[in-house]
PDB file of C-alpha atoms and ligand atoms in Angstrom:
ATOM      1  CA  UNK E1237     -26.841 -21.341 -19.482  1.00 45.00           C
ATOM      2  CA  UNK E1238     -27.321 -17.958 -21.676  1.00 46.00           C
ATOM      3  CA  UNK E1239     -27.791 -14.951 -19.471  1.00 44.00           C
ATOM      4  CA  UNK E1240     -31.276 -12.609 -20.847  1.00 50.00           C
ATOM      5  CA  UNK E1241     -29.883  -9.990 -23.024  1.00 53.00           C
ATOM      6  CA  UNK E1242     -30.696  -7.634 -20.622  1.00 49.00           C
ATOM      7  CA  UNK E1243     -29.208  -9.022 -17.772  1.00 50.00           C
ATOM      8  CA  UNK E1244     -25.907  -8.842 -20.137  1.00 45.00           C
ATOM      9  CA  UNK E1245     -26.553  -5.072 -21.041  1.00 47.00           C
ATOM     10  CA  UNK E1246     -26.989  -4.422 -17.370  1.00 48.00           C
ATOM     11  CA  UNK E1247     -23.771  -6.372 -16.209  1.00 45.00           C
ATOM     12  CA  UNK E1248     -21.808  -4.711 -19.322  1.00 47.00           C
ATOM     13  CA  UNK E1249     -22.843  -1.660 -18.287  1.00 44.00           C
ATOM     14  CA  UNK E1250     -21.931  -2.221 -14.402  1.00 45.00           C
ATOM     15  CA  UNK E1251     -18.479  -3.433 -15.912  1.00 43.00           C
ATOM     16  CA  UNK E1252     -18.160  -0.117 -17.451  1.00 42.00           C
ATOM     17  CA  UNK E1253     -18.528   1.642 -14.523  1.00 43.00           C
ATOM     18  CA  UNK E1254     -16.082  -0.186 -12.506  1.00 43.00           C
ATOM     19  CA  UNK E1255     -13.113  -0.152 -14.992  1.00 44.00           C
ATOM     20  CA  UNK E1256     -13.756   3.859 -16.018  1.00 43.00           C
ATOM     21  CA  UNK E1257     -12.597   6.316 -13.643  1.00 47.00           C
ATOM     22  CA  UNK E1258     -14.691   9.316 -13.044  1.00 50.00           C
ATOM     23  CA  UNK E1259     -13.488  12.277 -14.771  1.00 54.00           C
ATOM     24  CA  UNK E1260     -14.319  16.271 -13.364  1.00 54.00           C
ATOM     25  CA  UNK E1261     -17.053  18.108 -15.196  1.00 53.00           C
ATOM     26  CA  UNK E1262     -14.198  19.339 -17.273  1.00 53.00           C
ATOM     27  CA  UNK E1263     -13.546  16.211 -19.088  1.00 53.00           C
ATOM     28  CA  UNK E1264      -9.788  16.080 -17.197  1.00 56.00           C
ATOM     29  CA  UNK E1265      -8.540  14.420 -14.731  1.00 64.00           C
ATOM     30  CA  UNK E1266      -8.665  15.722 -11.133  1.00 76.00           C
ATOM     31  CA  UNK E1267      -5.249  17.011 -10.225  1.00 91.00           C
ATOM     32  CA  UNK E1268      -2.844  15.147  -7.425  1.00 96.00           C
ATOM     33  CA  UNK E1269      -0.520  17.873  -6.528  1.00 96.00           C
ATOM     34  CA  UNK E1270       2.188  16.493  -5.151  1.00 97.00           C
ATOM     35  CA  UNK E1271       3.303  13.196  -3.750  1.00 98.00           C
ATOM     36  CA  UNK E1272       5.904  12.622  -0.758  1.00 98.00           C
ATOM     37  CA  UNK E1273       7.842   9.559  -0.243  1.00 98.00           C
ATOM     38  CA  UNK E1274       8.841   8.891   3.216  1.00 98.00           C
ATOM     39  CA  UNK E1275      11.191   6.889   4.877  1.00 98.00           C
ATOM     40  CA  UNK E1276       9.051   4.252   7.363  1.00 98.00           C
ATOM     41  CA  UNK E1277      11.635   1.892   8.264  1.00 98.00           C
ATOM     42  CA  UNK E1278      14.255  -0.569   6.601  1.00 98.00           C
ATOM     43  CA  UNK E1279      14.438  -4.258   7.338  1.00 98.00           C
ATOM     44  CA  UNK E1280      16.609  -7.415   6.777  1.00 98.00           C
ATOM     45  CA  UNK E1281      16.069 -11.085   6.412  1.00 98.00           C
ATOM     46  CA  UNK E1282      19.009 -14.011   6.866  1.00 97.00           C
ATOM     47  CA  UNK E1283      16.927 -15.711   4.429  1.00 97.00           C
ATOM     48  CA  UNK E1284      15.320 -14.059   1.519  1.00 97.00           C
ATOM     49  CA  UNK E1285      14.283 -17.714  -0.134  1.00 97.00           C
ATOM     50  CA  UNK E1286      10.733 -17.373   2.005  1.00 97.00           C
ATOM     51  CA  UNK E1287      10.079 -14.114  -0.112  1.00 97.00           C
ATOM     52  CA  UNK E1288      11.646 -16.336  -3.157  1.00 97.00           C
ATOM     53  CA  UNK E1289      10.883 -20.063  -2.689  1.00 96.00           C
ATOM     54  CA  UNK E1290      13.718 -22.357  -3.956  1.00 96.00           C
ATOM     55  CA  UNK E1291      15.499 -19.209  -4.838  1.00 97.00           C
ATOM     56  CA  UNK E1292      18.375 -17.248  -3.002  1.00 97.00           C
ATOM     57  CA  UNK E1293      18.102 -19.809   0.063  1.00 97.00           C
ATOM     58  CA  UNK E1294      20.320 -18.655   2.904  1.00 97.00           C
ATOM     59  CA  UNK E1295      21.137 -15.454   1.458  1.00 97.00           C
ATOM     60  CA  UNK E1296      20.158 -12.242   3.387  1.00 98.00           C
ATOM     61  CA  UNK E1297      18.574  -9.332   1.821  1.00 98.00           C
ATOM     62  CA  UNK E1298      17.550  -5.946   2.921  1.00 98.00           C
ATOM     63  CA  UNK E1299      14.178  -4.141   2.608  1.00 98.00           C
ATOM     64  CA  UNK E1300      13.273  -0.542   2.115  1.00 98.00           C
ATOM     65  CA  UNK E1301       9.960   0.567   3.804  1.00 98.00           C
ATOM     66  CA  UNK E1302       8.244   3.717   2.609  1.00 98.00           C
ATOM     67  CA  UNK E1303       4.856   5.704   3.680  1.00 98.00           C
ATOM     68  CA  UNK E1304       2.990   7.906   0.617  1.00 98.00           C
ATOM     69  CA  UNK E1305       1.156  11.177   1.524  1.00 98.00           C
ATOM     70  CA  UNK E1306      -0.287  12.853  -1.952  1.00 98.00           C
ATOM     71  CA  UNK E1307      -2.136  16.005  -1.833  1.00 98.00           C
ATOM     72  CA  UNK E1308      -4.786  16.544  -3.563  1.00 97.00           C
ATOM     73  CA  UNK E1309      -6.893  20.186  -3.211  1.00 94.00           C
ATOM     74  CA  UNK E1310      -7.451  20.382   0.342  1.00 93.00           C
ATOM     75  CA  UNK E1311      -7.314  16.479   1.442  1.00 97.00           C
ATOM     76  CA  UNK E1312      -4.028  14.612   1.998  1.00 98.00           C
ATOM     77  CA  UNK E1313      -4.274  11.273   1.775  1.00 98.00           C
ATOM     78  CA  UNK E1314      -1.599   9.022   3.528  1.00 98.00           C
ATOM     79  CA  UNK E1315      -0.770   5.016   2.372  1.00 99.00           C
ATOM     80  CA  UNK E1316       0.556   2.971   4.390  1.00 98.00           C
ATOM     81  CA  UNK E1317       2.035   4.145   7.894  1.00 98.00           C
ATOM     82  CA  UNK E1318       5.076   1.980   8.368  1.00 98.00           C
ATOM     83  CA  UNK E1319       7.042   0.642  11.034  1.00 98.00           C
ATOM     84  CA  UNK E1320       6.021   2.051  14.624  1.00 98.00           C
ATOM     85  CA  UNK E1321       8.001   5.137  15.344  1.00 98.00           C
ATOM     86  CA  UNK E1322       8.923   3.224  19.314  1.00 98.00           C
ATOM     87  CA  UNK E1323      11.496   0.758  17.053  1.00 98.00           C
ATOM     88  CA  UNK E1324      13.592   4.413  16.525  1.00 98.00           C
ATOM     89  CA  UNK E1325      14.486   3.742  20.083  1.00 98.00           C
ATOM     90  CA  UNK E1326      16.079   0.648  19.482  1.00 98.00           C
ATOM     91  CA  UNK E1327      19.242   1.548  17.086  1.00 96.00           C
ATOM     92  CA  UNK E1328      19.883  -2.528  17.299  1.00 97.00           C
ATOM     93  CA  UNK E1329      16.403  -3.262  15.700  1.00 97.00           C
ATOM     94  CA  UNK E1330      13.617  -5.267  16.921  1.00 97.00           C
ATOM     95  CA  UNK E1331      12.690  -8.879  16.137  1.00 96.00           C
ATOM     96  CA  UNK E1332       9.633  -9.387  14.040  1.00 93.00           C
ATOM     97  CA  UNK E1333       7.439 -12.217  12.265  1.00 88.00           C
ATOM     98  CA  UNK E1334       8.156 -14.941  14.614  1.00 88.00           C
ATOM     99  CA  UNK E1335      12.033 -14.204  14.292  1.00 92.00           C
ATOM    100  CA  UNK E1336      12.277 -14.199   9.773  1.00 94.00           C
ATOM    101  CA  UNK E1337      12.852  -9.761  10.080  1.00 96.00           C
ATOM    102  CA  UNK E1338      14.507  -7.467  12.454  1.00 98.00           C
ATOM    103  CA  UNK E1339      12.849  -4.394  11.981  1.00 98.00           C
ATOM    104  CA  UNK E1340      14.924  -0.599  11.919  1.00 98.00           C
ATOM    105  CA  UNK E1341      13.550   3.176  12.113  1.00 98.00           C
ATOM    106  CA  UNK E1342      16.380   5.422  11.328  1.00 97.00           C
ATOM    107  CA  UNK E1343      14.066   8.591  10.415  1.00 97.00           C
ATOM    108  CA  UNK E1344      10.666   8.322  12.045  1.00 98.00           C
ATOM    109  CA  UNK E1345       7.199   9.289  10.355  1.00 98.00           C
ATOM    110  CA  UNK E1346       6.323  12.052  13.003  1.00 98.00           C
ATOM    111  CA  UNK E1347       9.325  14.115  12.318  1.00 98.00           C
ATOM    112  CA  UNK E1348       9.223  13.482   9.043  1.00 98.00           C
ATOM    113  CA  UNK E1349       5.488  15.245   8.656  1.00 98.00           C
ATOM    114  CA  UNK E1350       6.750  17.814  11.067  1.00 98.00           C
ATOM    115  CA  UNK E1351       9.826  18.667   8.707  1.00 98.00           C
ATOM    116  CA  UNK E1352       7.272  19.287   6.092  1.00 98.00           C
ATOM    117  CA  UNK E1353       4.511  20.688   8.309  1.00 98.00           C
ATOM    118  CA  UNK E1354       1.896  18.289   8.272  1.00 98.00           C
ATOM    119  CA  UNK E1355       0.374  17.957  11.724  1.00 98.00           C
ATOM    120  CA  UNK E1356      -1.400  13.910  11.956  1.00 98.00           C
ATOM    121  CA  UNK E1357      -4.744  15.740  11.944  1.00 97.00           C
ATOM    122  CA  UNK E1358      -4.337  17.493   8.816  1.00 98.00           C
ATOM    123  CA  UNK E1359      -4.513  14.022   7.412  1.00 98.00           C
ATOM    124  CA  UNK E1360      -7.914  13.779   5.934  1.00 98.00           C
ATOM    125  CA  UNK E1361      -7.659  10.315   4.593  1.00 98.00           C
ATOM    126  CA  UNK E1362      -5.789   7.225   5.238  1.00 98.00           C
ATOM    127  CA  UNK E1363      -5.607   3.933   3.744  1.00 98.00           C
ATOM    128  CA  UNK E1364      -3.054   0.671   4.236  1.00 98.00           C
ATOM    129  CA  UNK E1365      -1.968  -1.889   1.410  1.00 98.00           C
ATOM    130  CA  UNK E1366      -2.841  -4.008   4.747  1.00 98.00           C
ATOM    131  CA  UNK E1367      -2.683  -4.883   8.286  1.00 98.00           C
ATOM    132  CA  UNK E1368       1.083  -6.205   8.767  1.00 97.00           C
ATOM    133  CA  UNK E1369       2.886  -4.454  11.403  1.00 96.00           C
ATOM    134  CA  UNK E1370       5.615  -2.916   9.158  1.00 97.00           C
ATOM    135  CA  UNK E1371       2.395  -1.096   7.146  1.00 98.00           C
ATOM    136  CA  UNK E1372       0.050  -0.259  10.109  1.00 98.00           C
ATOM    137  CA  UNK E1373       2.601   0.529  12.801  1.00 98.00           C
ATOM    138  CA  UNK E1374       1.924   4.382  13.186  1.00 98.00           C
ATOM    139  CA  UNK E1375      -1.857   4.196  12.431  1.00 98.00           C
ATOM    140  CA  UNK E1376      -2.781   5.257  15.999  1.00 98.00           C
ATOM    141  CA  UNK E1377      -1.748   8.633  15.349  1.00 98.00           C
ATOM    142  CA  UNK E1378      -4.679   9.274  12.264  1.00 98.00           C
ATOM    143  CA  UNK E1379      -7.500   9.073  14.628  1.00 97.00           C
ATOM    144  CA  UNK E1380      -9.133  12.151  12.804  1.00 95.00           C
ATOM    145  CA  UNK E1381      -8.811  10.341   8.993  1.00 98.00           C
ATOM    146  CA  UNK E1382     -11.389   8.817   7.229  1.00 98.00           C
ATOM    147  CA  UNK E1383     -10.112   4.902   6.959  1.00 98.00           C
ATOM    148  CA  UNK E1384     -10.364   3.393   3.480  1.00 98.00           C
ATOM    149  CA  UNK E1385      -9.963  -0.077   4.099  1.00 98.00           C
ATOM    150  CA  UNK E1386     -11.099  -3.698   2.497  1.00 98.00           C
ATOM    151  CA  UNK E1387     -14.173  -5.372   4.118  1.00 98.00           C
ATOM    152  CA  UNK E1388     -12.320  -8.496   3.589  1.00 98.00           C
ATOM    153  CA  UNK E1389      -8.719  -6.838   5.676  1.00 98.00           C
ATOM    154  CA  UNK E1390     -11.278  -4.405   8.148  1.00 98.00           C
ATOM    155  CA  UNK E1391     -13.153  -8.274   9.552  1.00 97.00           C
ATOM    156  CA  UNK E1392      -9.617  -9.805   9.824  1.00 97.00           C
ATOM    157  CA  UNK E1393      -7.951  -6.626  11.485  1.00 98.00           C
ATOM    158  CA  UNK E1394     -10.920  -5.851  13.849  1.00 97.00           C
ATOM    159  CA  UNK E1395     -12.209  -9.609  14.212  1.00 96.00           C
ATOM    160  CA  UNK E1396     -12.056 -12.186  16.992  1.00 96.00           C
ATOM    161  CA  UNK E1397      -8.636 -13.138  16.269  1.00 95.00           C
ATOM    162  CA  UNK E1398      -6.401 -10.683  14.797  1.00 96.00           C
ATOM    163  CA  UNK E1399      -3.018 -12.712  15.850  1.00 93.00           C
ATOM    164  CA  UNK E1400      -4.224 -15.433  13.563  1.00 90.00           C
ATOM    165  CA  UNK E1401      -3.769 -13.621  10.703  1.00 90.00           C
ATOM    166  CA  UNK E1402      -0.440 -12.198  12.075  1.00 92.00           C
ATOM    167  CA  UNK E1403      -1.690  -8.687  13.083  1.00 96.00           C
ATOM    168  CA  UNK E1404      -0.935  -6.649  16.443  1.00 96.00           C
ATOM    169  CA  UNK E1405      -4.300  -4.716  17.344  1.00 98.00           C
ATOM    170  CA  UNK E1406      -1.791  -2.488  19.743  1.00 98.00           C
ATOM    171  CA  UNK E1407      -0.647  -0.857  16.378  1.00 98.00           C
ATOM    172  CA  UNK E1408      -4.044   0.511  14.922  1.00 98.00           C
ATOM    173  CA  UNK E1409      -6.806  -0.258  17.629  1.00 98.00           C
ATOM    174  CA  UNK E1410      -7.523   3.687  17.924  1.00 98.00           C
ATOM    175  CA  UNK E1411      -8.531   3.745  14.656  1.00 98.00           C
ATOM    176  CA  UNK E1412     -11.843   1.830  15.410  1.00 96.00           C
ATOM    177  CA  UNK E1413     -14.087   4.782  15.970  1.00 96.00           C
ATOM    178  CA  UNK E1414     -12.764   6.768  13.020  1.00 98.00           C
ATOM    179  CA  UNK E1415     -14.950   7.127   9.798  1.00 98.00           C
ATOM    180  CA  UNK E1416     -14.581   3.989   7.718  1.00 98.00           C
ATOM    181  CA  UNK E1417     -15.469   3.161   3.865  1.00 98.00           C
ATOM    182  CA  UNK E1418     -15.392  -0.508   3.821  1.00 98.00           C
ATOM    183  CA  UNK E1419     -14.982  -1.549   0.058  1.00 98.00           C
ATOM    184  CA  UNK E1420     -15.426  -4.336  -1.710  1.00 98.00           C
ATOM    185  CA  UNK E1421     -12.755  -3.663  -4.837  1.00 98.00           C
ATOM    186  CA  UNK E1422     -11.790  -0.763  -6.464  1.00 98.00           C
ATOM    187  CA  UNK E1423     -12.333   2.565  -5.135  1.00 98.00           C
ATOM    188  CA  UNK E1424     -11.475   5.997  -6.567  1.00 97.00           C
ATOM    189  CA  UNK E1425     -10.776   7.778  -4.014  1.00 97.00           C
ATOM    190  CA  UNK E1426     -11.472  11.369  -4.787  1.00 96.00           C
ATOM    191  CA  UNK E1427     -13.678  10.976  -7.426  1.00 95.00           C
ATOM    192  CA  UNK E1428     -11.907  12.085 -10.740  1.00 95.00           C
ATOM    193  CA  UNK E1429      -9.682   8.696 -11.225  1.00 95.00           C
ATOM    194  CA  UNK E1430      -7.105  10.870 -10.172  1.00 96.00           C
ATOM    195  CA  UNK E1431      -6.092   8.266  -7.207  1.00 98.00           C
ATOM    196  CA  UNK E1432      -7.570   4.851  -7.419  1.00 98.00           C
ATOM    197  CA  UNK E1433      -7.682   1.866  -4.767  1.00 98.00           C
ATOM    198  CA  UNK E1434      -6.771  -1.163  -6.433  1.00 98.00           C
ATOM    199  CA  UNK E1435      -7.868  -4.631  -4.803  1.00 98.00           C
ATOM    200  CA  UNK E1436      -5.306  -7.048  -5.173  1.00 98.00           C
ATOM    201  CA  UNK E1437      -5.668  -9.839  -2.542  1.00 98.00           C
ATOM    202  CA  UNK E1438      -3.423 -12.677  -2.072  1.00 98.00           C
ATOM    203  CA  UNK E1439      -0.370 -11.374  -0.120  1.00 98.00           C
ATOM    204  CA  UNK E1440      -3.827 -10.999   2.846  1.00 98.00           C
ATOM    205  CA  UNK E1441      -7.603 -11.654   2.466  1.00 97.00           C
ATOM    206  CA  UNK E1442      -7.766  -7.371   1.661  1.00 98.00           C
ATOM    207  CA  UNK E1443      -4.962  -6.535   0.032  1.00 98.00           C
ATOM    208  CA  UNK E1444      -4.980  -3.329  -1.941  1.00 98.00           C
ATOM    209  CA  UNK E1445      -2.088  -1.386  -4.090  1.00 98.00           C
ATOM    210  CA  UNK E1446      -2.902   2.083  -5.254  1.00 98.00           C
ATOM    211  CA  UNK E1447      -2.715   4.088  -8.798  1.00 98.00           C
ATOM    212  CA  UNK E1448      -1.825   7.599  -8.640  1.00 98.00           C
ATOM    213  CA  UNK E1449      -2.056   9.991 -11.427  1.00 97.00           C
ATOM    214  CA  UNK E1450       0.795  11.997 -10.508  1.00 97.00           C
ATOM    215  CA  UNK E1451       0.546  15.845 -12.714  1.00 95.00           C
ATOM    216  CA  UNK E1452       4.195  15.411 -14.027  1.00 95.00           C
ATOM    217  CA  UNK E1453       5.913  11.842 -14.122  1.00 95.00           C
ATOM    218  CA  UNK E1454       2.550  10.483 -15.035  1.00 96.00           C
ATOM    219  CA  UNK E1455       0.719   7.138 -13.619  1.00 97.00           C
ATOM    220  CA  UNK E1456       2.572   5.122 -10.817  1.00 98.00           C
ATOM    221  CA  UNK E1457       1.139   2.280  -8.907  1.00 98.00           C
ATOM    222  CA  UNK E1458       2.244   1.472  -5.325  1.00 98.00           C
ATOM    223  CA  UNK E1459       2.665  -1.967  -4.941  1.00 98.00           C
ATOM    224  CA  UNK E1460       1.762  -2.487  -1.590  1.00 98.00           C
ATOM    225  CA  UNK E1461       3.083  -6.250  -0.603  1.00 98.00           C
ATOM    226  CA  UNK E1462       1.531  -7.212  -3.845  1.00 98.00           C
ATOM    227  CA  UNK E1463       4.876  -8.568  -4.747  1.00 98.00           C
ATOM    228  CA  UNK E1464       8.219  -7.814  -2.552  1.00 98.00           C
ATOM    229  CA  UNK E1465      11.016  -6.644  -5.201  1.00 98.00           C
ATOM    230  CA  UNK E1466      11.618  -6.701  -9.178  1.00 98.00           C
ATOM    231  CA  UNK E1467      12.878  -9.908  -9.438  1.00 97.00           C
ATOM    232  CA  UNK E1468       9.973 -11.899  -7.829  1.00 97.00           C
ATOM    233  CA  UNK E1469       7.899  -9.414  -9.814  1.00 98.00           C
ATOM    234  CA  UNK E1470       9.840  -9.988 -13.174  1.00 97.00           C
ATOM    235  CA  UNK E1471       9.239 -14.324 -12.312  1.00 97.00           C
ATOM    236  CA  UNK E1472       6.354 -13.984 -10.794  1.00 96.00           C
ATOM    237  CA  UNK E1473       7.429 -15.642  -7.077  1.00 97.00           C
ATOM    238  CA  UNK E1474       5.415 -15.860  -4.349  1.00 97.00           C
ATOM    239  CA  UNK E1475       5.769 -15.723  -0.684  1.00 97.00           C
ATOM    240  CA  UNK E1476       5.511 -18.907   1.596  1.00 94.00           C
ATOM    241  CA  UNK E1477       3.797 -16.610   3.543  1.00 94.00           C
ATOM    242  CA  UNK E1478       1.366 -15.391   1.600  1.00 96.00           C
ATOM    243  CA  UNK E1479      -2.473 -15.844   2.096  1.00 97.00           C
ATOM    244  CA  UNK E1480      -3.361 -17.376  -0.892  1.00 97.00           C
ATOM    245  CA  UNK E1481      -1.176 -18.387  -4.021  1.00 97.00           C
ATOM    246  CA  UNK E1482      -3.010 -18.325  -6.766  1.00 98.00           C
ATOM    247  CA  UNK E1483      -4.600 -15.005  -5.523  1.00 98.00           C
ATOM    248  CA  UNK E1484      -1.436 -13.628  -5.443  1.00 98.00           C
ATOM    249  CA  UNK E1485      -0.227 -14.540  -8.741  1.00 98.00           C
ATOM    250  CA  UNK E1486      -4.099 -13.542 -10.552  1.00 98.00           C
ATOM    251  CA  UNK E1487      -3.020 -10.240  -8.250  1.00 98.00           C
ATOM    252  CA  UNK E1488       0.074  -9.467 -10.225  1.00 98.00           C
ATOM    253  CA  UNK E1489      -1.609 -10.443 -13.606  1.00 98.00           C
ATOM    254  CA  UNK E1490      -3.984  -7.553 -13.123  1.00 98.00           C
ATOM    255  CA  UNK E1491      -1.982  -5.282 -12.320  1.00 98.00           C
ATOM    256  CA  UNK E1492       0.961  -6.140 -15.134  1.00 98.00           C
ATOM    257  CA  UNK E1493      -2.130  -5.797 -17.341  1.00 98.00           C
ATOM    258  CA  UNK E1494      -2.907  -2.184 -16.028  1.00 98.00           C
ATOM    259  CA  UNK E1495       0.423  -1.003 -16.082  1.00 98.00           C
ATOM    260  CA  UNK E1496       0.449  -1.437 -20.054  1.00 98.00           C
ATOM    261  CA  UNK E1497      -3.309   0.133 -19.870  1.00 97.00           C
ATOM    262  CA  UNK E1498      -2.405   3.290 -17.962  1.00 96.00           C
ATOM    263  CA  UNK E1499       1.314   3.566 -19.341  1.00 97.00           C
ATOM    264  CA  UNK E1500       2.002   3.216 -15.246  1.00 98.00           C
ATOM    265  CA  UNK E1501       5.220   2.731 -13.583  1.00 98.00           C
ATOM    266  CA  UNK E1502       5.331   0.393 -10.825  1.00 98.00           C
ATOM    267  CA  UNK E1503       6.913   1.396  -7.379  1.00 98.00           C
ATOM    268  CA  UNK E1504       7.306  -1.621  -5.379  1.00 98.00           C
ATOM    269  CA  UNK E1505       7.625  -0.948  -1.710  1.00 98.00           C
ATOM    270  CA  UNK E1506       9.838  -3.285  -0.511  1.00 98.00           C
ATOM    271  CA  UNK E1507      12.264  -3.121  -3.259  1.00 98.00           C
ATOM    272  CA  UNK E1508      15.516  -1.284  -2.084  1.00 98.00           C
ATOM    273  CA  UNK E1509      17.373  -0.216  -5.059  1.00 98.00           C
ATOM    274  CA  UNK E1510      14.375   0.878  -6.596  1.00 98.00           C
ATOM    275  CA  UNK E1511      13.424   3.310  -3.420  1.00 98.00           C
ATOM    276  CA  UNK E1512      16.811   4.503  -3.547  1.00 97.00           C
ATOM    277  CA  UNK E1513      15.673   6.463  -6.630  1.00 97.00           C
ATOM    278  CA  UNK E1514      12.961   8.178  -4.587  1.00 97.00           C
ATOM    279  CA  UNK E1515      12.712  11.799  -3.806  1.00 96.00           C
ATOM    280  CA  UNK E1516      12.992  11.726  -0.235  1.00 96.00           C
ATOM    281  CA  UNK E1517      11.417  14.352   2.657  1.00 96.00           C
ATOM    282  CA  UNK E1518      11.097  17.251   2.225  1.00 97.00           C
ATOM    283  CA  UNK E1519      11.680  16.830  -2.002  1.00 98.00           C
ATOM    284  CA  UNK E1520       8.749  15.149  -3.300  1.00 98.00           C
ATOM    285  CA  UNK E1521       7.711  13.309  -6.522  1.00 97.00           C
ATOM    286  CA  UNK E1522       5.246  15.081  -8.894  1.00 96.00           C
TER     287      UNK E1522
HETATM  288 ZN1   ZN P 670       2.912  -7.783   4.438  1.00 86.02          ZN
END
């Protein structure tokens, strides 16, 4: 059926003003001023093939885990929180997803904003790829952030039944009374398209990866769990895990697609050699 040739102008327009970011009155870009890459954990697998299906079975493989905090004017804006700082007490690790991960803190997040003198409550704004345990498990200490979360991920998180989905409310329950923007896509964050949400379900219902115009090295986009490491991003694998396949997989088409768009580079979370190459705390990527 043909759509009224308004209806088109009006959904052509709408499409414009979801894929342009908002510039300042200047015409530039807002300015990100710095971007820190800390350390949130590490953990290891005995059997990588259920990040890699059919691929790599039996083989173990170790995972970086990293928390973002970019400052931009007066706001910082954390992603992701990482593993809870309690597993630093346990030098042996802790068990996690039903047995598939132990789970290790070597540096924790606290001292790691303290090192670079950032209380929690100077943290103005806080958002999480999602609501897995290894991404959420310091959110209790942002009670005074606004939350910038999925509507889709915010109903699972804060629903009926949280375990269902694989989520410990213990880990972020304080946040429930803090100011929430519940979105339903993208979302640029501060307004100039200098930092942009990114919704890329699949890997959960409200998955989300975020693009940051960084003022020197350019574009990057953190992954999130859109995809775990380069080489199930280079074949395009999929988790057994994973919410929803083909979600995933129309996920990592979008973003390959914006990567070429923006000239981005794409820092995936999990990845260990890649993270490796990250400044770490208190040097900072810019
Ligand atoms: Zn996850």
């Amino acid at each position: 059926m043909a759509l009224p040739r308004l209806a088109i102008l009006l959904i052509s327009i709408a499409a414009a003003l979801v894929s342009t970011p908002a510039f300042a009155a200047d015409g530039t870009r807002g300015t990100v001023e710095r971007m820190y890459v800390l350390e949130c954990g590490e953990s290891r697998t005995e059997d990588v093939s259920l990040w890699s299906p059919g691929v790599d079975v039996g083989v173990a493989r170790e995972f970086s885990d990293n928390c973002y905090l970019i400052r931009h004017g007066a706001h910082w804006l954390l992603w992701d929180s990482g593993m809870s700082d309690a597993i630093a007490a346990k030098p042996e690790g802790v068990s996690a997803g039903g047995g598939i991960l132990t789970l290790f803190v070597r540096r924790t997040l606290a001292s790691q904003l303290a090192e670079i003198g950032v209380a929690p409550t100077d943290i103005t704004h806080v958002a999480f790829s999602h609501f897995h345990g290894d991404h959420v498990g310091n959110a209790n200490l942002f009670t005074a952030a606004t939350v910038l979360v999925q509507r889709a991920e915010y109903d699972l998180a804060f629903g009926p039944d949280p375990a269902k989905a694989g989520y410990v409310p213990a880990l972020y329950e304080k946040l429930k009374d803090n100011p929430t923007v519940k979105l339903e896509g993208d979302h640029d964050v501060f307004g100039d398209g200098s930092v942009v949400i990114l919704a890329t379900p699949g890997h959960t219902p409200g998955h989300q990866s975020l693009l940051v115009h960084l003022p020197k090295q350019g574009a990057v986009v953190l992954s999130g769990d859109m995809v775990h490491f380069r080489e199930n991003w280079d074949a395009q694998r999929v988790p057994v895990r994973n919410f929803d396949q083909g979600q995933t997989i129309r996920s990592m088409e979008r973003i390959a697609t914006l990567l070429v768009a923006e000239g981005a580079v794409l820092w995936i979370n999990h990845d260990r050699t890649q993270s490796a190459t990250m400044p770490r705390v208190p040097r900072f990527a810019e």
